[in-house]
Amino acid sequence: MADQVQVGAPPADKVVVVPDVPLAEKPPVAAAAAAKEPPPVPESEEELVKQKQVEDAEALETKISDAVADGDDEEKVPQSGHYKEESTRVADLLENEKKAVEELKVLVREALNKHEFGGFAMPQQQQQQQPKDDSAKEEPKPKAEAVTETVAETKEESIAQAETGDDEEKVATATIRSDAVEDDGAKTVEAIEDTIVSVSASVQPEQPPEAASKEPSDAKPNVEGKDAETVSNKVLPQEVSIWGIPLLADERSDVILLKFLRARDFKVKEAFTMLQNTIRWRKEFGIDELVEQDFGNDLEKVVFMHGFDKEGHPVCYNVYGEFQNKDLYQKTFSDEEKRQNFLRWRIQFLEKSIRKLDFSPGGICTIVQINDLKNSPGLTKWELRQATKQALQLLQDNYPEFVARQVFINVPWWYLAVNKMISPFLTQRTRSKFVFAGPSKSAENLFRYIAAEQVPVRYGGLSKDGEFGNTDAVTEITVKPAAKHTVEFPVTEACLLTWEVRVMGWEVNYGAEFVPSGEDSYTIIIQKSKKVGCSEGEVVCDNFKVGEPGKVVLTIHNPTSKKKKLLYRLKTMPASA
């Protein structure tokens, strides 16, 4: 945001706006505390775990308490990592990354041809190739070991039969039978090994129809009228969709494959395994049915979407303080069934949000998460910790690279201990997206990533129901300590002028007046200067009907020793309004 200076004010009251500057990254307090001295060796592993948790909590509480006593509690909160979101266009990737994408696509195509995703049963077309004899249906297909034993038994039987007879012709007959059985057995073993590969590879997506319909060289040639039956007996590639996007159908699936590759540092085999596990989990978890399930609206204030960040990512707010409501907490976490229901509701909410994203290359396909920890239940809430831990594990395993940034606001001291407990379950890439802010720095940190008009009023912004919408831009100005700042709205014709003003932290004096342009006109007091405190409302909404050219002047006097951030916006409407 460009710097702004005060218009029409004495030089002593001139205000220079300090642009948003990312805070320097600071090491977590938990890490510093853990590095000071090693824990004593306990008598058992269980005692080690308990002793470690107690020592971590005590060390963290002591450090935070000391920081609060020194008036420097915000400095102890770890700040954000330096993370920048990468491109989702394959053309923008490095050569080794492009190669990884192509290799992963090959593995996915082979898996689709072999029907390997999700552990699906044999396709109907392949089942038609099995023997139609009832006895053959009842008996399972022989394995390689069984075939070998059958061959050996047949040989012994044939030799014994040959030895009991005097006719050399019987010996020859037995030998022929043995060789035939052995040959059939070998073919059966080979067929078992190549059942999926040889059949599914016969129909490749890239092959022309003529090549796909060719019969093996040792088979009888196709006769007229049976081409359709031959094609119907082929196994078609499996169709798999994830988040509403069919795999390998178009360039959108490249964006999805990139997510899995980046989650595994472009290690192709690991990314492919992760993709396989995710698709299998989605089938077992019943995602498609889950999206349509009705969980009610009890948790609509706990998690909700609101606005967009400065880069266009949708913003999701997680308000854990809502669980201070004992009835809601019991209804959500009191037993395992309810915790599982909460987990399914959370996954459903995420699924619905993801399906609104743009998976085209260069589109917005990630979300910003805001986690409000104000009045959040403490470390004693075991049920909440368990549910959170399980949710984090599922999200990390099955929703890779869907979070552009994780912002934690109103962070209490005890959350550092929780963060240390869950950090081992997060990848380094995930941790680099984290931002932490204490209560007095929460709004400031939000404004680094989200414009004030997009931030809800409860979090320091101006987004609320009323005459202004999320598209009406907000101007931000810094008011120095013990200084005045004036904001002028020039008007040249009759109109109705409406404005909104907010000062972060308030405890300032606010006044408004209209100054006509005519020399013989008098200044009109719109609002006498008065002290606006935190208890008198967070946003000042006012308007004035202008009947002649002039200007509306707002005056903000900051008598405190701390700088304040001033937010305002205005709009004009015809005087008839």
Tab-separated table of C-alpha atoms in Angstrom, residues 177-528:
chain	number	residue	atom	x	y	z
A	177	ARG	CA	0.521	-86.985	-21.843
A	178	SER	CA	3.146	-85.886	-19.332
A	179	ASP	CA	4.728	-83.414	-21.737
A	180	ALA	CA	1.308	-82.061	-22.679
A	181	VAL	CA	0.335	-81.552	-19.068
A	182	GLU	CA	3.663	-79.896	-18.315
A	183	ASP	CA	3.252	-77.602	-21.306
A	184	ASP	CA	-0.293	-76.723	-20.277
A	185	GLY	CA	0.871	-76.086	-16.736
A	186	ALA	CA	3.644	-73.789	-17.902
A	187	LYS	CA	1.169	-71.900	-20.064
A	188	THR	CA	-1.195	-71.637	-17.113
A	189	VAL	CA	1.556	-70.199	-14.907
A	190	GLU	CA	2.500	-67.732	-17.601
A	191	ALA	CA	-1.139	-66.771	-18.042
A	192	ILE	CA	-1.524	-66.208	-14.313
A	193	GLU	CA	1.519	-63.955	-14.210
A	194	ASP	CA	0.379	-61.904	-17.189
A	195	THR	CA	-3.385	-61.877	-16.527
A	196	ILE	CA	-3.679	-58.166	-15.879
A	197	VAL	CA	-0.655	-56.938	-17.831
A	198	SER	CA	-1.257	-58.780	-21.092
A	199	VAL	CA	-4.992	-58.180	-21.182
A	200	SER	CA	-5.110	-54.552	-20.087
A	201	ALA	CA	-2.085	-53.575	-22.176
A	202	SER	CA	-3.941	-54.748	-25.272
A	203	VAL	CA	-6.031	-51.568	-25.160
A	204	GLN	CA	-3.874	-48.463	-24.628
A	205	PRO	CA	-5.446	-44.973	-24.739
A	206	GLU	CA	-2.792	-43.751	-27.189
A	207	GLN	CA	-3.266	-46.627	-29.667
A	208	PRO	CA	-5.508	-46.238	-32.692
A	209	PRO	CA	-8.628	-48.387	-32.821
A	210	GLU	CA	-7.045	-50.665	-35.430
A	211	ALA	CA	-4.132	-51.540	-33.153
A	212	ALA	CA	-6.318	-51.942	-30.120
A	213	SER	CA	-8.561	-54.500	-31.793
A	214	LYS	CA	-5.798	-56.758	-33.142
A	215	GLU	CA	-5.904	-60.411	-32.105
A	216	PRO	CA	-2.765	-62.279	-30.932
A	217	SER	CA	-0.771	-63.870	-33.742
A	218	ASP	CA	-1.613	-67.414	-32.624
A	219	ALA	CA	-5.357	-66.734	-32.348
A	220	LYS	CA	-7.928	-67.223	-35.053
A	221	PRO	CA	-8.486	-64.180	-37.259
A	222	ASN	CA	-11.563	-62.077	-36.658
A	223	VAL	CA	-14.527	-62.879	-38.790
A	224	GLU	CA	-17.047	-60.375	-39.978
A	225	GLY	CA	-19.708	-59.560	-37.389
A	226	LYS	CA	-17.604	-60.410	-34.329
A	227	ASP	CA	-15.518	-57.212	-34.054
A	228	ALA	CA	-17.933	-55.698	-31.534
A	229	GLU	CA	-17.820	-58.828	-29.385
A	230	THR	CA	-13.993	-58.809	-29.459
A	231	VAL	CA	-13.818	-55.183	-28.359
A	232	SER	CA	-16.361	-55.792	-25.597
A	233	ASN	CA	-14.131	-58.499	-24.133
A	234	LYS	CA	-11.220	-56.066	-23.740
A	235	VAL	CA	-10.603	-54.416	-20.359
A	236	LEU	CA	-11.105	-50.661	-20.624
A	237	PRO	CA	-8.973	-48.284	-18.519
A	238	GLN	CA	-10.312	-47.517	-15.086
A	239	GLU	CA	-11.951	-44.106	-14.610
A	240	VAL	CA	-10.918	-42.357	-11.399
A	241	SER	CA	-11.868	-38.827	-10.333
A	242	ILE	CA	-10.536	-36.906	-7.362
A	243	TRP	CA	-12.082	-33.628	-6.152
A	244	GLY	CA	-14.278	-33.740	-9.230
A	245	ILE	CA	-11.311	-33.916	-11.648
A	246	PRO	CA	-10.844	-37.120	-13.741
A	247	LEU	CA	-7.243	-38.319	-13.673
A	248	LEU	CA	-5.357	-37.767	-16.953
A	249	ALA	CA	-8.472	-36.356	-18.616
A	250	ASP	CA	-7.045	-32.878	-19.201
A	251	GLU	CA	-4.435	-30.405	-17.928
A	252	ARG	CA	-6.313	-29.926	-14.648
A	253	SER	CA	-5.131	-33.346	-13.536
A	254	ASP	CA	-1.539	-32.120	-14.000
A	255	VAL	CA	-2.221	-29.586	-11.259
A	256	ILE	CA	-3.418	-32.381	-8.967
A	257	LEU	CA	-0.395	-34.565	-9.728
A	258	LEU	CA	1.843	-31.581	-8.951
A	259	LYS	CA	0.341	-31.397	-5.469
A	260	PHE	CA	1.322	-34.973	-4.717
A	261	LEU	CA	4.779	-34.520	-6.221
A	262	ARG	CA	5.489	-31.409	-4.169
A	263	ALA	CA	4.239	-33.098	-1.032
A	264	ARG	CA	6.896	-35.782	-1.626
A	265	ASP	CA	9.686	-33.501	-2.881
A	266	PHE	CA	9.190	-34.705	-6.482
A	267	LYS	CA	10.015	-38.308	-5.601
A	268	VAL	CA	7.868	-40.005	-8.219
A	269	LYS	CA	7.362	-43.415	-6.600
A	270	GLU	CA	6.526	-41.890	-3.213
A	271	ALA	CA	4.094	-39.447	-4.834
A	272	PHE	CA	2.439	-42.297	-6.738
A	273	THR	CA	2.092	-44.339	-3.545
A	274	MET	CA	0.558	-41.340	-1.789
A	275	LEU	CA	-1.910	-40.883	-4.654
A	276	GLN	CA	-2.848	-44.566	-4.528
A	277	ASN	CA	-3.386	-44.430	-0.769
A	278	THR	CA	-5.465	-41.263	-1.058
A	279	ILE	CA	-7.768	-42.734	-3.693
A	280	ARG	CA	-8.139	-45.919	-1.655
A	281	TRP	CA	-8.879	-43.895	1.503
A	282	ARG	CA	-11.490	-41.784	-0.301
A	283	LYS	CA	-13.270	-44.949	-1.404
A	284	GLU	CA	-13.145	-46.496	2.079
A	285	PHE	CA	-14.167	-43.238	3.775
A	286	GLY	CA	-17.080	-42.813	1.339
A	287	ILE	CA	-16.221	-39.265	0.266
A	288	ASP	CA	-18.791	-39.070	-2.535
A	289	GLU	CA	-21.600	-40.063	-0.155
A	290	LEU	CA	-20.162	-37.885	2.631
A	291	VAL	CA	-20.455	-34.712	0.562
A	292	GLU	CA	-24.226	-35.153	0.376
A	293	GLN	CA	-24.705	-35.956	4.073
A	294	ASP	CA	-26.525	-33.465	6.363
A	295	PHE	CA	-24.719	-32.741	9.646
A	296	GLY	CA	-26.875	-29.788	10.713
A	297	ASN	CA	-25.593	-26.302	11.490
A	298	ASP	CA	-24.332	-26.659	15.070
A	299	LEU	CA	-20.738	-26.064	13.978
A	300	GLU	CA	-21.263	-23.261	11.458
A	301	LYS	CA	-19.625	-20.743	13.828
A	302	VAL	CA	-16.649	-23.016	14.453
A	303	VAL	CA	-15.480	-23.210	10.833
A	304	PHE	CA	-16.616	-20.872	8.053
A	305	MET	CA	-15.408	-19.318	4.809
A	306	HIS	CA	-15.172	-15.527	4.580
A	307	GLY	CA	-13.610	-13.391	1.865
A	308	PHE	CA	-10.318	-13.729	0.005
A	309	ASP	CA	-6.707	-12.832	0.647
A	310	LYS	CA	-4.686	-10.339	-1.400
A	311	GLU	CA	-3.734	-13.056	-3.907
A	312	GLY	CA	-7.288	-14.317	-4.397
A	313	HIS	CA	-7.224	-17.390	-2.147
A	314	PRO	CA	-10.478	-18.109	-0.290
A	315	VAL	CA	-10.070	-17.721	3.469
A	316	CYS	CA	-11.305	-20.269	6.002
A	317	TYR	CA	-11.675	-19.306	9.690
A	318	ASN	CA	-11.394	-21.898	12.468
A	319	VAL	CA	-12.722	-20.500	15.753
A	320	TYR	CA	-11.782	-22.905	18.532
A	321	GLY	CA	-13.081	-20.591	21.259
A	322	GLU	CA	-16.602	-21.703	20.359
A	323	PHE	CA	-15.854	-24.932	22.194
A	324	GLN	CA	-15.904	-23.053	25.496
A	325	ASN	CA	-19.621	-23.728	25.237
A	326	LYS	CA	-19.869	-26.856	27.387
A	327	ASP	CA	-22.990	-28.130	25.662
A	328	LEU	CA	-21.383	-27.821	22.237
A	329	TYR	CA	-18.177	-29.445	23.477
A	330	GLN	CA	-20.020	-32.423	24.965
A	331	LYS	CA	-22.166	-32.757	21.883
A	332	THR	CA	-19.068	-32.828	19.690
A	333	PHE	CA	-16.363	-34.710	21.633
A	334	SER	CA	-17.886	-36.628	24.560
A	335	ASP	CA	-17.431	-40.088	22.988
A	336	GLU	CA	-15.682	-41.744	20.079
A	337	GLU	CA	-18.771	-41.813	17.861
A	338	LYS	CA	-19.258	-38.053	18.240
A	339	ARG	CA	-15.581	-37.380	17.592
A	340	GLN	CA	-15.777	-39.427	14.413
A	341	ASN	CA	-18.882	-37.497	13.412
A	342	PHE	CA	-16.999	-34.232	13.955
A	343	LEU	CA	-14.144	-35.542	11.828
A	344	ARG	CA	-16.507	-36.476	9.003
A	345	TRP	CA	-18.161	-33.052	9.198
A	346	ARG	CA	-14.751	-31.351	8.967
A	347	ILE	CA	-13.734	-33.454	5.968
A	348	GLN	CA	-17.066	-32.674	4.296
A	349	PHE	CA	-16.554	-28.947	4.812
A	350	LEU	CA	-13.083	-29.151	3.280
A	351	GLU	CA	-14.307	-31.230	0.339
A	352	LYS	CA	-17.026	-28.711	-0.498
A	353	SER	CA	-14.523	-25.858	-0.302
A	354	ILE	CA	-11.982	-27.629	-2.506
A	355	ARG	CA	-14.509	-28.388	-5.213
A	356	LYS	CA	-15.054	-24.636	-5.655
A	357	LEU	CA	-11.378	-24.064	-6.475
A	358	ASP	CA	-9.963	-23.538	-9.956
A	359	PHE	CA	-7.703	-26.442	-10.924
A	360	SER	CA	-6.757	-25.031	-14.310
A	361	PRO	CA	-3.025	-24.212	-14.630
A	362	GLY	CA	-2.401	-20.836	-13.034
A	363	GLY	CA	-5.743	-20.892	-11.199
A	364	ILE	CA	-6.345	-20.558	-7.455
A	365	CYS	CA	-6.276	-24.080	-6.041
A	366	THR	CA	-5.261	-23.478	-2.407
A	367	ILE	CA	-6.897	-22.017	0.718
A	368	VAL	CA	-5.705	-19.696	3.492
A	369	GLN	CA	-6.505	-21.029	6.963
A	370	ILE	CA	-7.016	-18.610	9.883
A	371	ASN	CA	-6.956	-20.342	13.283
A	372	ASP	CA	-8.374	-18.216	16.099
A	373	LEU	CA	-7.158	-19.545	19.444
A	374	LYS	CA	-8.833	-16.938	21.639
A	375	ASN	CA	-10.541	-18.647	24.604
A	376	SER	CA	-9.643	-21.974	23.059
A	377	PRO	CA	-9.886	-24.959	25.439
A	378	GLY	CA	-6.567	-25.649	27.134
A	379	LEU	CA	-4.265	-28.634	27.352
A	380	THR	CA	-6.655	-30.466	29.675
A	381	LYS	CA	-9.185	-31.075	26.878
A	382	TRP	CA	-7.956	-34.513	25.881
A	383	GLU	CA	-10.885	-35.187	23.549
A	384	LEU	CA	-10.213	-32.058	21.493
A	385	ARG	CA	-6.511	-32.863	21.260
A	386	GLN	CA	-7.239	-36.363	20.004
A	387	ALA	CA	-9.725	-35.168	17.403
A	388	THR	CA	-7.353	-32.433	16.234
A	389	LYS	CA	-4.433	-34.826	15.976
A	390	GLN	CA	-6.450	-37.311	13.945
A	391	ALA	CA	-7.794	-34.586	11.655
A	392	LEU	CA	-4.301	-33.204	11.043
A	393	GLN	CA	-2.998	-36.630	10.105
A	394	LEU	CA	-5.840	-37.261	7.656
A	395	LEU	CA	-5.485	-33.840	6.080
A	396	GLN	CA	-1.748	-34.184	5.633
A	397	ASP	CA	-1.991	-37.693	4.179
A	398	ASN	CA	-4.878	-37.067	1.793
A	399	TYR	CA	-5.044	-33.336	1.030
A	400	PRO	CA	-1.540	-32.339	-0.067
A	401	GLU	CA	-0.668	-28.729	-0.854
A	402	PHE	CA	-4.156	-27.310	-0.342
A	403	VAL	CA	-3.139	-24.693	2.222
A	404	ALA	CA	-1.413	-21.578	0.944
A	405	ARG	CA	-0.811	-20.345	4.495
A	406	GLN	CA	-1.734	-21.252	8.080
A	407	VAL	CA	-2.181	-18.143	10.245
A	408	PHE	CA	-2.617	-18.621	14.009
A	409	ILE	CA	-3.972	-15.556	15.813
A	410	ASN	CA	-4.636	-14.801	19.489
A	411	VAL	CA	-2.040	-17.428	20.322
A	412	PRO	CA	-1.844	-18.217	24.085
A	413	TRP	CA	1.292	-19.486	25.783
A	414	TRP	CA	0.053	-23.056	26.091
A	415	TYR	CA	-0.366	-23.426	22.330
A	416	LEU	CA	3.382	-23.505	21.949
A	417	ALA	CA	3.348	-26.811	23.807
A	418	VAL	CA	0.560	-28.158	21.607
A	419	ASN	CA	2.377	-26.986	18.506
A	420	LYS	CA	5.475	-28.851	19.603
A	421	MET	CA	3.404	-32.008	20.060
A	422	ILE	CA	1.843	-31.888	16.596
A	423	SER	CA	4.890	-30.597	14.709
A	424	PRO	CA	6.398	-34.081	14.238
A	425	PHE	CA	3.268	-35.034	12.283
A	426	LEU	CA	3.796	-32.162	9.833
A	427	THR	CA	6.260	-31.961	6.966
A	428	GLN	CA	8.882	-29.228	6.809
A	429	ARG	CA	7.059	-27.775	3.819
A	430	THR	CA	3.856	-27.541	5.844
A	431	ARG	CA	5.570	-25.939	8.825
A	432	SER	CA	7.099	-23.267	6.581
A	433	LYS	CA	3.600	-21.955	5.853
A	434	PHE	CA	2.789	-21.272	9.520
A	435	VAL	CA	2.361	-17.767	10.946
A	436	PHE	CA	1.858	-17.126	14.675
A	437	ALA	CA	0.576	-13.919	16.276
A	438	GLY	CA	-0.335	-13.048	19.847
A	439	PRO	CA	-3.514	-11.110	20.746
A	440	SER	CA	-2.093	-7.595	20.228
A	441	LYS	CA	-0.520	-8.490	16.867
A	442	SER	CA	-3.342	-10.552	15.372
A	443	ALA	CA	-4.999	-7.860	13.242
A	444	GLU	CA	-1.638	-6.562	12.083
A	445	ASN	CA	-0.621	-10.012	10.890
A	446	LEU	CA	-3.947	-10.592	9.154
A	447	PHE	CA	-3.556	-7.337	7.229
A	448	ARG	CA	-0.226	-8.573	5.882
A	449	TYR	CA	-2.099	-11.170	3.846
A	450	ILE	CA	-5.744	-10.044	3.726
A	451	ALA	CA	-7.097	-6.580	2.850
A	452	ALA	CA	-9.055	-4.861	5.631
A	453	GLU	CA	-12.281	-4.886	3.604
A	454	GLN	CA	-12.074	-8.688	3.488
A	455	VAL	CA	-11.367	-9.189	7.224
A	456	PRO	CA	-14.403	-9.612	9.516
A	457	VAL	CA	-15.032	-6.853	12.061
A	458	ARG	CA	-14.371	-9.242	14.948
A	459	TYR	CA	-10.795	-9.608	13.707
A	460	GLY	CA	-10.066	-5.925	13.170
A	461	GLY	CA	-11.357	-5.411	9.623
A	462	LEU	CA	-14.384	-3.670	8.139
A	463	SER	CA	-16.166	-6.611	6.516
A	464	LYS	CA	-19.747	-6.733	7.790
A	465	ASP	CA	-23.346	-6.457	6.665
A	466	GLY	CA	-24.305	-2.918	5.706
A	467	GLU	CA	-23.964	-0.345	2.952
A	468	PHE	CA	-20.374	-1.309	2.182
A	469	GLY	CA	-19.351	-4.594	0.648
A	470	ASN	CA	-16.149	-6.607	0.454
A	471	THR	CA	-15.292	-4.900	-2.839
A	472	ASP	CA	-15.305	-1.369	-1.338
A	473	ALA	CA	-11.619	-0.719	-0.740
A	474	VAL	CA	-10.330	0.423	2.654
A	475	THR	CA	-7.517	2.932	3.132
A	476	GLU	CA	-5.001	2.250	5.905
A	477	ILE	CA	-3.036	5.029	7.627
A	478	THR	CA	-0.739	4.982	10.642
A	479	VAL	CA	-1.346	7.675	13.277
A	480	LYS	CA	1.769	8.477	15.300
A	481	PRO	CA	1.732	8.675	19.110
A	482	ALA	CA	0.492	12.004	20.533
A	483	ALA	CA	-0.431	13.270	17.058
A	484	LYS	CA	-3.480	14.343	15.077
A	485	HIS	CA	-4.454	13.152	11.660
A	486	THR	CA	-7.115	14.570	9.348
A	487	VAL	CA	-8.849	12.869	6.456
A	488	GLU	CA	-10.561	15.055	3.831
A	489	PHE	CA	-13.356	13.985	1.472
A	490	PRO	CA	-13.752	16.702	-1.236
A	491	VAL	CA	-17.230	17.049	-2.834
A	492	THR	CA	-18.172	19.197	-5.822
A	493	GLU	CA	-21.926	18.698	-6.011
A	494	ALA	CA	-24.909	17.855	-3.853
A	495	CYS	CA	-24.779	14.252	-2.675
A	496	LEU	CA	-25.094	11.943	0.311
A	497	LEU	CA	-21.657	11.074	1.653
A	498	THR	CA	-21.315	7.904	3.762
A	499	TRP	CA	-18.162	6.701	5.505
A	500	GLU	CA	-16.829	4.127	7.924
A	501	VAL	CA	-13.916	4.708	10.296
A	502	ARG	CA	-12.048	2.344	12.560
A	503	VAL	CA	-8.908	2.767	14.656
A	504	MET	CA	-7.136	-0.356	15.832
A	505	GLY	CA	-7.164	-0.260	19.631
A	506	TRP	CA	-9.224	2.951	19.669
A	507	GLU	CA	-8.649	5.147	22.791
A	508	VAL	CA	-8.539	8.146	20.439
A	509	ASN	CA	-10.612	11.296	19.898
A	510	TYR	CA	-12.779	11.386	16.785
A	511	GLY	CA	-14.556	14.344	15.211
A	512	ALA	CA	-16.113	15.275	11.844
A	513	GLU	CA	-17.109	18.550	10.162
A	514	PHE	CA	-18.115	19.953	6.760
A	515	VAL	CA	-16.123	22.899	5.399
A	516	PRO	CA	-17.875	24.682	2.474
A	517	SER	CA	-15.837	26.137	-0.380
A	518	GLY	CA	-17.713	29.492	-0.372
A	519	GLU	CA	-16.085	32.321	1.586
A	520	ASP	CA	-19.365	33.423	3.142
A	521	SER	CA	-20.357	29.906	4.280
A	522	TYR	CA	-19.916	28.489	7.763
A	523	THR	CA	-18.332	25.241	8.899
A	524	ILE	CA	-20.879	22.665	9.982
A	525	ILE	CA	-20.057	20.358	12.895
A	526	ILE	CA	-21.094	16.803	11.998
A	527	GLN	CA	-19.646	15.150	15.085
A	528	LYS	CA	-18.092	16.934	18.019
